[in-house]
PDB file of C-alpha atoms in Angstrom:
ATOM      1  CA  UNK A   3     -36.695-150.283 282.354  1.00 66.00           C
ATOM      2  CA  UNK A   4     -33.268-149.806 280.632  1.00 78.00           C
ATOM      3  CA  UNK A   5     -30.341-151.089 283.111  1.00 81.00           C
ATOM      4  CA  UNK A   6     -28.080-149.332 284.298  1.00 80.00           C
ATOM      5  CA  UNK A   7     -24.508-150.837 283.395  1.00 81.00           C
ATOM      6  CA  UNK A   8     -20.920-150.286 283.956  1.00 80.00           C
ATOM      7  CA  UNK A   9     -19.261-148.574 281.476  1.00 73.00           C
ATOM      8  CA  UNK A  10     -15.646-150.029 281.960  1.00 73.00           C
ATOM      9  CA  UNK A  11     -15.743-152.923 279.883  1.00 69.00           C
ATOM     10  CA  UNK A  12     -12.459-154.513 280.729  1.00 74.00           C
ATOM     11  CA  UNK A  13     -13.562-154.893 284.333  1.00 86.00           C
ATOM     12  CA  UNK A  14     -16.295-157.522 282.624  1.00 90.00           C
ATOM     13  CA  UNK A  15     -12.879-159.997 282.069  1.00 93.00           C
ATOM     14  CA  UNK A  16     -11.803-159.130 285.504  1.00 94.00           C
ATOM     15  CA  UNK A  17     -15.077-160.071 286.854  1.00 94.00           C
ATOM     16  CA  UNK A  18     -15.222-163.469 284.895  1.00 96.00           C
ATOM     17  CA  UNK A  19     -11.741-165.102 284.480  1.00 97.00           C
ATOM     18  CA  UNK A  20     -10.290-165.095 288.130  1.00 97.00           C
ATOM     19  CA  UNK A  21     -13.079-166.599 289.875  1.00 97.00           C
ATOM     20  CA  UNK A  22     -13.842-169.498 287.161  1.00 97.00           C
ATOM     21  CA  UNK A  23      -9.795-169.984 287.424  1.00 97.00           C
ATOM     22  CA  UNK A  24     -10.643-170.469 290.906  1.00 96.00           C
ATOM     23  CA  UNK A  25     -13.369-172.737 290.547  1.00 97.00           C
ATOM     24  CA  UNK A  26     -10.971-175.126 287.878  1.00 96.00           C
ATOM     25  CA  UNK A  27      -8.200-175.248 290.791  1.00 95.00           C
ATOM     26  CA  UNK A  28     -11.030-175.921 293.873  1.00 94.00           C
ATOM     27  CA  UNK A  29     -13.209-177.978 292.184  1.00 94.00           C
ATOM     28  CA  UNK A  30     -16.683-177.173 291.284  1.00 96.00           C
ATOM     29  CA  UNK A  31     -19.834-177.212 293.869  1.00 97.00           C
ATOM     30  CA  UNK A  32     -23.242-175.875 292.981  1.00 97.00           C
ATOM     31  CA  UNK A  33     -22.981-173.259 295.461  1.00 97.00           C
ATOM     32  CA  UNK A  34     -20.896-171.540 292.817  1.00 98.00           C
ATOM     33  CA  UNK A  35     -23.471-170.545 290.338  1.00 98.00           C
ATOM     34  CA  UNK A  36     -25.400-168.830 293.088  1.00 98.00           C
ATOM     35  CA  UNK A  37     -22.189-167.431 293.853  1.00 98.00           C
ATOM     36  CA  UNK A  38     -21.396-165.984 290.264  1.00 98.00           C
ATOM     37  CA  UNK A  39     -24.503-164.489 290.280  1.00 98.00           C
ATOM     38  CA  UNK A  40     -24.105-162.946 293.535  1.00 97.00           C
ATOM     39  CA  UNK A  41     -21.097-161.610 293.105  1.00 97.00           C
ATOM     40  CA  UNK A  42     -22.029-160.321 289.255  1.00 96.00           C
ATOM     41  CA  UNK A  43     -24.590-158.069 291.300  1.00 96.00           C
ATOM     42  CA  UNK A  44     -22.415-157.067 293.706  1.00 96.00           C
ATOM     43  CA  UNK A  45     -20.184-155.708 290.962  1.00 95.00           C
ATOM     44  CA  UNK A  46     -23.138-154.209 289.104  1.00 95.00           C
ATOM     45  CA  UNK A  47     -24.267-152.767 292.997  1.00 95.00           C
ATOM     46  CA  UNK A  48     -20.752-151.349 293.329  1.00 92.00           C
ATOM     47  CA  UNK A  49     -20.640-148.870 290.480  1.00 91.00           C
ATOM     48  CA  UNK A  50     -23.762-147.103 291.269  1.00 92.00           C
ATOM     49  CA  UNK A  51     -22.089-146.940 294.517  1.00 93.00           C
ATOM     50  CA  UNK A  52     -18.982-145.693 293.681  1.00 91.00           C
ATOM     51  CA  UNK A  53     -20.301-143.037 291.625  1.00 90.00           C
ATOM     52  CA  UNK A  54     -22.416-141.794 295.120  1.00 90.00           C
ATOM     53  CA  UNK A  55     -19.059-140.604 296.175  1.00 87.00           C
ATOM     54  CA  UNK A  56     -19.294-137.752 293.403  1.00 83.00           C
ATOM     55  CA  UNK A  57     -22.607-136.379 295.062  1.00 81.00           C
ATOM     56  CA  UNK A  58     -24.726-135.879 292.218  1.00 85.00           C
ATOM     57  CA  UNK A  59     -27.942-137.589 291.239  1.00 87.00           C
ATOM     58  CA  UNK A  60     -27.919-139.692 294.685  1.00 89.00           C
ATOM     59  CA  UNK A  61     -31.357-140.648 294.169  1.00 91.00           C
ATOM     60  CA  UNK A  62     -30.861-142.380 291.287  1.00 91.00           C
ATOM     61  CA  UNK A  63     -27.707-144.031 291.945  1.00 91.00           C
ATOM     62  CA  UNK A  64     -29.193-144.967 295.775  1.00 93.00           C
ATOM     63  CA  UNK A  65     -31.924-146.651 293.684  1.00 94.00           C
ATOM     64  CA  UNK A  66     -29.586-148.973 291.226  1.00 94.00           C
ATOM     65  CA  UNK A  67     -27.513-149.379 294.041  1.00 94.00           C
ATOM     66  CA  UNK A  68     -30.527-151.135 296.169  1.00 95.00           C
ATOM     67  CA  UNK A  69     -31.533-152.964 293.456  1.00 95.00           C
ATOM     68  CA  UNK A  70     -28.599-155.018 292.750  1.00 96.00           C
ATOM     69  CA  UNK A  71     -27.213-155.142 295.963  1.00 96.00           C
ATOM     70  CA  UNK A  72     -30.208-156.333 298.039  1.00 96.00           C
ATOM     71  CA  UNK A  73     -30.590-159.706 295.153  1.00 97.00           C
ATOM     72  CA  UNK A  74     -26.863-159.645 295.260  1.00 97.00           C
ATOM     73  CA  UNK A  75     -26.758-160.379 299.280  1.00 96.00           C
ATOM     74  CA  UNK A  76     -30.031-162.833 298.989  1.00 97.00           C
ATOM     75  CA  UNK A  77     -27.590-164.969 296.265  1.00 98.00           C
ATOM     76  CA  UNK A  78     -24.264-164.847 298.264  1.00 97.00           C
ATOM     77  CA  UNK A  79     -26.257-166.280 300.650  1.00 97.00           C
ATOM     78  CA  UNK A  80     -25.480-169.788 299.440  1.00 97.00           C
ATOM     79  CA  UNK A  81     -22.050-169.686 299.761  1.00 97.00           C
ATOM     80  CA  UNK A  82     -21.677-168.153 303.334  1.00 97.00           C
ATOM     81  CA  UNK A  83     -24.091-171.081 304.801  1.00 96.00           C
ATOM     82  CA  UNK A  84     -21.582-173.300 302.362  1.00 96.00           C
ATOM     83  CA  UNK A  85     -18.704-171.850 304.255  1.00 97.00           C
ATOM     84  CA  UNK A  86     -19.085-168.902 306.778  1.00 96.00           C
ATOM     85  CA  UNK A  87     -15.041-168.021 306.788  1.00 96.00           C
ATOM     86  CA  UNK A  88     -15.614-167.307 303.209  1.00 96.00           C
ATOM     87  CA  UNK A  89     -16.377-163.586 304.680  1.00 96.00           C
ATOM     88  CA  UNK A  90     -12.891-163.289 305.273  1.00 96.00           C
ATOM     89  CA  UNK A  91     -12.430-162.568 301.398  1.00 96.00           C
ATOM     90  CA  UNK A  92     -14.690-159.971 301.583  1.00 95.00           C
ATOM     91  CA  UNK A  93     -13.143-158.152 303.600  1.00 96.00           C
ATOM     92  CA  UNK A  94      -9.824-158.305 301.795  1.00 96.00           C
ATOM     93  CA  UNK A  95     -11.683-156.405 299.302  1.00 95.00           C
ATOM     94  CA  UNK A  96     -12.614-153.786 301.202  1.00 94.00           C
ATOM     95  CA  UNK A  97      -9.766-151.810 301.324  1.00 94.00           C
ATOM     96  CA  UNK A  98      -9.393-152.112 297.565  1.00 94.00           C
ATOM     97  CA  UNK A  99     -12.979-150.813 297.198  1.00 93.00           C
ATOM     98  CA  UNK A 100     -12.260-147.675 300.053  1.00 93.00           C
ATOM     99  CA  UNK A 101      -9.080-146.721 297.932  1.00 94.00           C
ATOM    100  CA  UNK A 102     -11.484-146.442 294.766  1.00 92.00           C
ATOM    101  CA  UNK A 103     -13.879-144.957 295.838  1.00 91.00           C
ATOM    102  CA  UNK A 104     -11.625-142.070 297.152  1.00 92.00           C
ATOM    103  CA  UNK A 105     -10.251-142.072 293.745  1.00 92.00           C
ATOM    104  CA  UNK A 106     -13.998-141.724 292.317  1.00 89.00           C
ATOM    105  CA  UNK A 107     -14.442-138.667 294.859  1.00 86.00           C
ATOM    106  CA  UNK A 108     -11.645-136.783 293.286  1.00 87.00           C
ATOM    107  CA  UNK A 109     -12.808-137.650 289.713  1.00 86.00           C
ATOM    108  CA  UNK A 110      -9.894-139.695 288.982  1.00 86.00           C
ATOM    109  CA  UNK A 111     -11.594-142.990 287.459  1.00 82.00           C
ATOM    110  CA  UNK A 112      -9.019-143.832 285.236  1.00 82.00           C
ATOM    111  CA  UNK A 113      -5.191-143.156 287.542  1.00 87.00           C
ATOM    112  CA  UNK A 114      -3.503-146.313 287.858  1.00 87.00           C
ATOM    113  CA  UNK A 115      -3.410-146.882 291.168  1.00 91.00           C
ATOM    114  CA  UNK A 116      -7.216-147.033 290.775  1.00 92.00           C
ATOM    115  CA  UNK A 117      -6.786-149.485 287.959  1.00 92.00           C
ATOM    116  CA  UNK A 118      -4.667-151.576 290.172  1.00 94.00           C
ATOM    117  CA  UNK A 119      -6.677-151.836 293.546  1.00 94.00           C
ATOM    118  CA  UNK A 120      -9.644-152.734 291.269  1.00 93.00           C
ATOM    119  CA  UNK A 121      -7.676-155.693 289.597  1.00 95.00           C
ATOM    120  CA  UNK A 122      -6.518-156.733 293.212  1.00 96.00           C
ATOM    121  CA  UNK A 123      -9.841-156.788 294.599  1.00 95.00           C
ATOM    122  CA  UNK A 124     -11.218-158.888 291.863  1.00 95.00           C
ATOM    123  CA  UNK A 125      -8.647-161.298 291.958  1.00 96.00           C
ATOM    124  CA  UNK A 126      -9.231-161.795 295.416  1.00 97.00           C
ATOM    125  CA  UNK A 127     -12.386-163.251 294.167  1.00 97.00           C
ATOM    126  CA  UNK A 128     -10.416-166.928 292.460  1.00 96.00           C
ATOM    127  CA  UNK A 129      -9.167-167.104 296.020  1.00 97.00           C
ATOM    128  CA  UNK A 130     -12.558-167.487 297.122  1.00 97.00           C
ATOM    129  CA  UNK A 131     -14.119-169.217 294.681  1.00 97.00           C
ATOM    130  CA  UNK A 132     -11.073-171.785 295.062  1.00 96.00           C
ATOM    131  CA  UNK A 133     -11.871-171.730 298.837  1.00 97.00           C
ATOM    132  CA  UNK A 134     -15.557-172.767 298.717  1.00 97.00           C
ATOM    133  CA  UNK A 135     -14.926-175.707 297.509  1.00 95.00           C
ATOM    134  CA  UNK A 136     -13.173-177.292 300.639  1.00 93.00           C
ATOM    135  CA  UNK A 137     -12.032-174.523 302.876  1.00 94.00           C
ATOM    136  CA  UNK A 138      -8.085-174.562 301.751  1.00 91.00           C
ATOM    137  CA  UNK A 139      -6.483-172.291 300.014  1.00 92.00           C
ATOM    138  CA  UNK A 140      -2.316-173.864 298.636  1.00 90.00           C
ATOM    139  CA  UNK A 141       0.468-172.613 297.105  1.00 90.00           C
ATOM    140  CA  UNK A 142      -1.435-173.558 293.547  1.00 90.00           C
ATOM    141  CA  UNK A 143      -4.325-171.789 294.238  1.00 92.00           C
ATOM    142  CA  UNK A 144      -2.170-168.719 295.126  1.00 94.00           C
ATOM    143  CA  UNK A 145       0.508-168.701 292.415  1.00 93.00           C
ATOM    144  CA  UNK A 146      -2.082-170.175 289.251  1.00 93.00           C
ATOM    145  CA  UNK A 147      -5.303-168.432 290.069  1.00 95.00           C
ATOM    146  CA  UNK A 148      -4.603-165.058 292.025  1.00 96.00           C
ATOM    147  CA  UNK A 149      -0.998-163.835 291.235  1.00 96.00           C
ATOM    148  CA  UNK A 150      -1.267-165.031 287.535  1.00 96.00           C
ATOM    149  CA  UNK A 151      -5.013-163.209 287.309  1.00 97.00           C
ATOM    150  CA  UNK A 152      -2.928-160.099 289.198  1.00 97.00           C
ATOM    151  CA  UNK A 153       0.040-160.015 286.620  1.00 97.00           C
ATOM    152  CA  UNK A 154      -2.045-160.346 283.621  1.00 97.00           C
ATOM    153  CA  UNK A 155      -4.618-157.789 284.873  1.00 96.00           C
ATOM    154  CA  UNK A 156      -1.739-155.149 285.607  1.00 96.00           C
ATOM    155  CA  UNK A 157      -0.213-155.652 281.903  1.00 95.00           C
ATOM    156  CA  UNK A 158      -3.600-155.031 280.203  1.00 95.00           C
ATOM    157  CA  UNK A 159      -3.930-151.956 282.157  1.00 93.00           C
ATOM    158  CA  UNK A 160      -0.686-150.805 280.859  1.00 93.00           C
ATOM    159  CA  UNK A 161      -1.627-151.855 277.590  1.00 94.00           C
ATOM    160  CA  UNK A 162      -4.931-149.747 277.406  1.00 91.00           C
ATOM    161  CA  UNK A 163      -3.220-146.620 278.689  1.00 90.00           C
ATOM    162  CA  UNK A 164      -0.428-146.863 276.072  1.00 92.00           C
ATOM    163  CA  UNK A 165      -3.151-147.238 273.075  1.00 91.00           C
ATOM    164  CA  UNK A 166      -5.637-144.801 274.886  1.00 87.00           C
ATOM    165  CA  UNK A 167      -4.486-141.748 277.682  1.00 83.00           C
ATOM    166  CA  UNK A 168      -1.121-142.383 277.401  1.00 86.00           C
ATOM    167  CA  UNK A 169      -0.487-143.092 273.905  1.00 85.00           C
ATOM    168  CA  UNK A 170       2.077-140.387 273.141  1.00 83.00           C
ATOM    169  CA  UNK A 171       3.959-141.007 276.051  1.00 86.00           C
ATOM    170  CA  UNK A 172       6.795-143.035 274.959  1.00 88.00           C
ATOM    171  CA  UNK A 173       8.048-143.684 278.733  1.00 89.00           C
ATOM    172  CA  UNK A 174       5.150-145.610 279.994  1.00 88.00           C
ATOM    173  CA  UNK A 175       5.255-147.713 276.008  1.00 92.00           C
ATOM    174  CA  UNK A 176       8.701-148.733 277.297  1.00 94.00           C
ATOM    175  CA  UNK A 177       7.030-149.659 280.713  1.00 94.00           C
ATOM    176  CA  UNK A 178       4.469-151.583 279.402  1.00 94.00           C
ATOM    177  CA  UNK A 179       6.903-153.713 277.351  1.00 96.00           C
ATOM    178  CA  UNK A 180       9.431-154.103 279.553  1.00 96.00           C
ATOM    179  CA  UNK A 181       6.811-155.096 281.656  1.00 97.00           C
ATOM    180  CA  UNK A 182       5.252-158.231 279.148  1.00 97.00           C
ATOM    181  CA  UNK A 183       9.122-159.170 278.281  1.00 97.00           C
ATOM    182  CA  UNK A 184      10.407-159.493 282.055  1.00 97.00           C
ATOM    183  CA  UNK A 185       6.872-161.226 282.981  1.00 96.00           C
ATOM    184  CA  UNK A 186       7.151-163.817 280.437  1.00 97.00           C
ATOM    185  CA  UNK A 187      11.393-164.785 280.793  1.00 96.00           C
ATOM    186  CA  UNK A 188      10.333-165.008 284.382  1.00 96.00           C
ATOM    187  CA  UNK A 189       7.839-167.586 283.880  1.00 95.00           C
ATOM    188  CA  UNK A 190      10.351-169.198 282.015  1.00 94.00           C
ATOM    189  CA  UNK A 191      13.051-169.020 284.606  1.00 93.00           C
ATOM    190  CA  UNK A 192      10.632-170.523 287.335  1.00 92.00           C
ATOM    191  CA  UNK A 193       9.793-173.392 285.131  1.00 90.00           C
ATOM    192  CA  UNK A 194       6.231-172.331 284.714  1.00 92.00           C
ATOM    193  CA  UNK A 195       6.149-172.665 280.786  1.00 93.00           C
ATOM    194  CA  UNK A 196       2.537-173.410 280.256  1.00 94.00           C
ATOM    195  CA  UNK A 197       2.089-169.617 282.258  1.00 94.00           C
ATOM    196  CA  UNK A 198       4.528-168.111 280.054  1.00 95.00           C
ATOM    197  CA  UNK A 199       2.367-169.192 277.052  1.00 96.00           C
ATOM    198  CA  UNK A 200      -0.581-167.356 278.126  1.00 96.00           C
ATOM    199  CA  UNK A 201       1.341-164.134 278.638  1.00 97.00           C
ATOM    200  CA  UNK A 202       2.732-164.320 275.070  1.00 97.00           C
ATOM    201  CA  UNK A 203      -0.305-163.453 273.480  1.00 96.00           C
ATOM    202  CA  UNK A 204      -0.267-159.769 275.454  1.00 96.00           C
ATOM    203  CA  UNK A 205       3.019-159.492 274.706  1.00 96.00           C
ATOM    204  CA  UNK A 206       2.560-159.565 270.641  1.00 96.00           C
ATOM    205  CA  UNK A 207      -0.528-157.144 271.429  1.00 94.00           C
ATOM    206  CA  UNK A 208       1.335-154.802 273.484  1.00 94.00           C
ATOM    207  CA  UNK A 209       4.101-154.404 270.884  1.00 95.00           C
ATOM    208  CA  UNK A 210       2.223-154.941 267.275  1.00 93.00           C
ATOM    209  CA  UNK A 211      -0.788-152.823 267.800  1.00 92.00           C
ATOM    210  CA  UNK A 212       0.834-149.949 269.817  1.00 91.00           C
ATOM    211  CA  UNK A 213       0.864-146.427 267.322  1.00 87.00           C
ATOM    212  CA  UNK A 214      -2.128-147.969 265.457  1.00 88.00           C
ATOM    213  CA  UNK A 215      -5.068-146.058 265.037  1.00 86.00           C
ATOM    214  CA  UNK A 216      -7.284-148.285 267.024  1.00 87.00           C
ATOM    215  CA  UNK A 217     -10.769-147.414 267.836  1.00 86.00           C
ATOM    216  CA  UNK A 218     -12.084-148.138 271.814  1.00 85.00           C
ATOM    217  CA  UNK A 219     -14.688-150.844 270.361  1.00 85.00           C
ATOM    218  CA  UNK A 220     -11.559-152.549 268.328  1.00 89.00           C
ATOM    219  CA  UNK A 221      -9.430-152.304 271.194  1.00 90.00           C
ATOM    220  CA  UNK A 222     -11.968-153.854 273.245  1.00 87.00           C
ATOM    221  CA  UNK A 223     -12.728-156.593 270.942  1.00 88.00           C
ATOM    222  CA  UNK A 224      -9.058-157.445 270.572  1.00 91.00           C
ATOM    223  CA  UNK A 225      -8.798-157.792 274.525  1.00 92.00           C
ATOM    224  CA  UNK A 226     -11.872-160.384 274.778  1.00 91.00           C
ATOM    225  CA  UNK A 227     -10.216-162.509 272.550  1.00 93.00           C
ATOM    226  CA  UNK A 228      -7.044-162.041 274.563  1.00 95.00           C
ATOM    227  CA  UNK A 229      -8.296-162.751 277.864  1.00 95.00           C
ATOM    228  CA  UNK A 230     -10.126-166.052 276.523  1.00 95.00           C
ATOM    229  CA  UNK A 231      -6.735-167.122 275.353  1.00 96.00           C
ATOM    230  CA  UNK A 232      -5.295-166.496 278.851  1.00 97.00           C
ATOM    231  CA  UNK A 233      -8.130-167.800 280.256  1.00 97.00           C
ATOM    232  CA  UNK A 234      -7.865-171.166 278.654  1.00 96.00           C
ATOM    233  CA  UNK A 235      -4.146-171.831 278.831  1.00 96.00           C
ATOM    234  CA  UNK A 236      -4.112-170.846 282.590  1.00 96.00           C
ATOM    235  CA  UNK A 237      -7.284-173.462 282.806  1.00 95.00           C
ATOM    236  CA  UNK A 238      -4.921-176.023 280.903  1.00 94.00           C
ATOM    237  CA  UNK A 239      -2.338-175.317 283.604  1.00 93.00           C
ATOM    238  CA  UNK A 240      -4.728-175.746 286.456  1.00 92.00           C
ATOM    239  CA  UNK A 241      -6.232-178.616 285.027  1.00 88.00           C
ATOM    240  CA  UNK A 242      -2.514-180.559 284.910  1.00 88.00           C
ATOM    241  CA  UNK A 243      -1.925-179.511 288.456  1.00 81.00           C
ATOM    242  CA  UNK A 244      -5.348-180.837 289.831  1.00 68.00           C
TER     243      UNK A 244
END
């Protein structure tokens, strides 16, 4: 039986780098592979789902819905008997997950709005991962795991729709740099140069590759290797505050 997959890849980096961010700053337990894995399924479980909201072919999507979520719920079970409050996370993300699924309804996948609850709800997910680990959640964990995950997130969003939907419209290129400029001299005004370093890399990406003929698969590639090299400076910075 072929599976039945996602088909935004970016959301794949979203799923991945906040909540291993979030185990560097906590501190890992072995709750949090059972956790990974539950909350990989509930991600795979949520996009069958959303696409119920369009009302077509509900059998089918009610059936890949059940059979992540139900293996999904049986994993995340570890963590909630780890730490019940963890709940609490949960449902922060639901009103992310209401606002795109409205957006699904009305066939509008890709407007940013929907881009940004998405990258807000998985976000949300280094705070919990961070939180398993001994029930606190400080000003690191906030700052270095969900706001830098939020900020970085938001410019690759901008990025995509400037080489992709909006790649003739030369307002939102000057939003999306302006964006990647401010971000990075303010990470360098608050003394946060390590942060700053991982932001440079989207920076160069937004401005060198934008008018180039890029193909989705090439523009995907070139964003894996950019969100590993956020991903392991931002590690480097949580690492030399833990």
């Amino acid at each position: 039986m072929k599976l039945f997959l996602p088909k935004q890849h970016g959301a794949w980096a979203m799923l991945i780098i906040p909540f291993w961010l979030g185990v560097i700053n906590g501190g890992f337990i072995w709750q949090h592979i059972p956790f990974f894995i539950g909350w990989l399924l509930l991600y795979l479980a949520t996009y069958p789902m959303l696409l119920l909201c369009k009302r077509k072919k509900l059998t089918f999507y009610t059936k890949w819905t059940l059979l992540y979520m139900i293996p999904s719920l049986l994993f995340l079970l570890f963590p909630l008997l780890e730490r019940p409050t963890i709940i609490y996370f949960g449902l922060l993300m639901l009103p992310f997950f209401i606002i795109n699924a409205i957006y699904t309804s009305k066939n509008q996948d890709r407007a940013f709005m929907n881009d940004l609850s998405a990258v807000f709800a998985f976000s949300i997910a280094g705070l919990a991962s961070s939180f398993l680990t001994d029930g606190e959640i400080n000003f690191e964990t906030l700052i270095f795991t969900f706001l830098t995950s939020v900020l970085f997130f938001v410019g690759c969003t901008f990025y995509v729709k400037t080489m992709i939907r909006e790649k003739k419209n030369t307002q939102f290129k000057w939003i999306s740099w302006f964006y990647h400029i401010v971000l990075i001299i303010s990470c360098f005004g608050f003394g946060v140069w390590i942060v700053a370093l991982a932001f440079i890399p989207s920076l160069l990406r937004a401005i060198g590759f934008y008018g180039r003929s890029l193909s989705p698969k090439q523009i995907g590639i070139y964003e894996i290797i950019n969100s590993a090299v956020f991903f392991t400076i931002s590690a480097i910075q949580l690492s030399i505050l833990t």
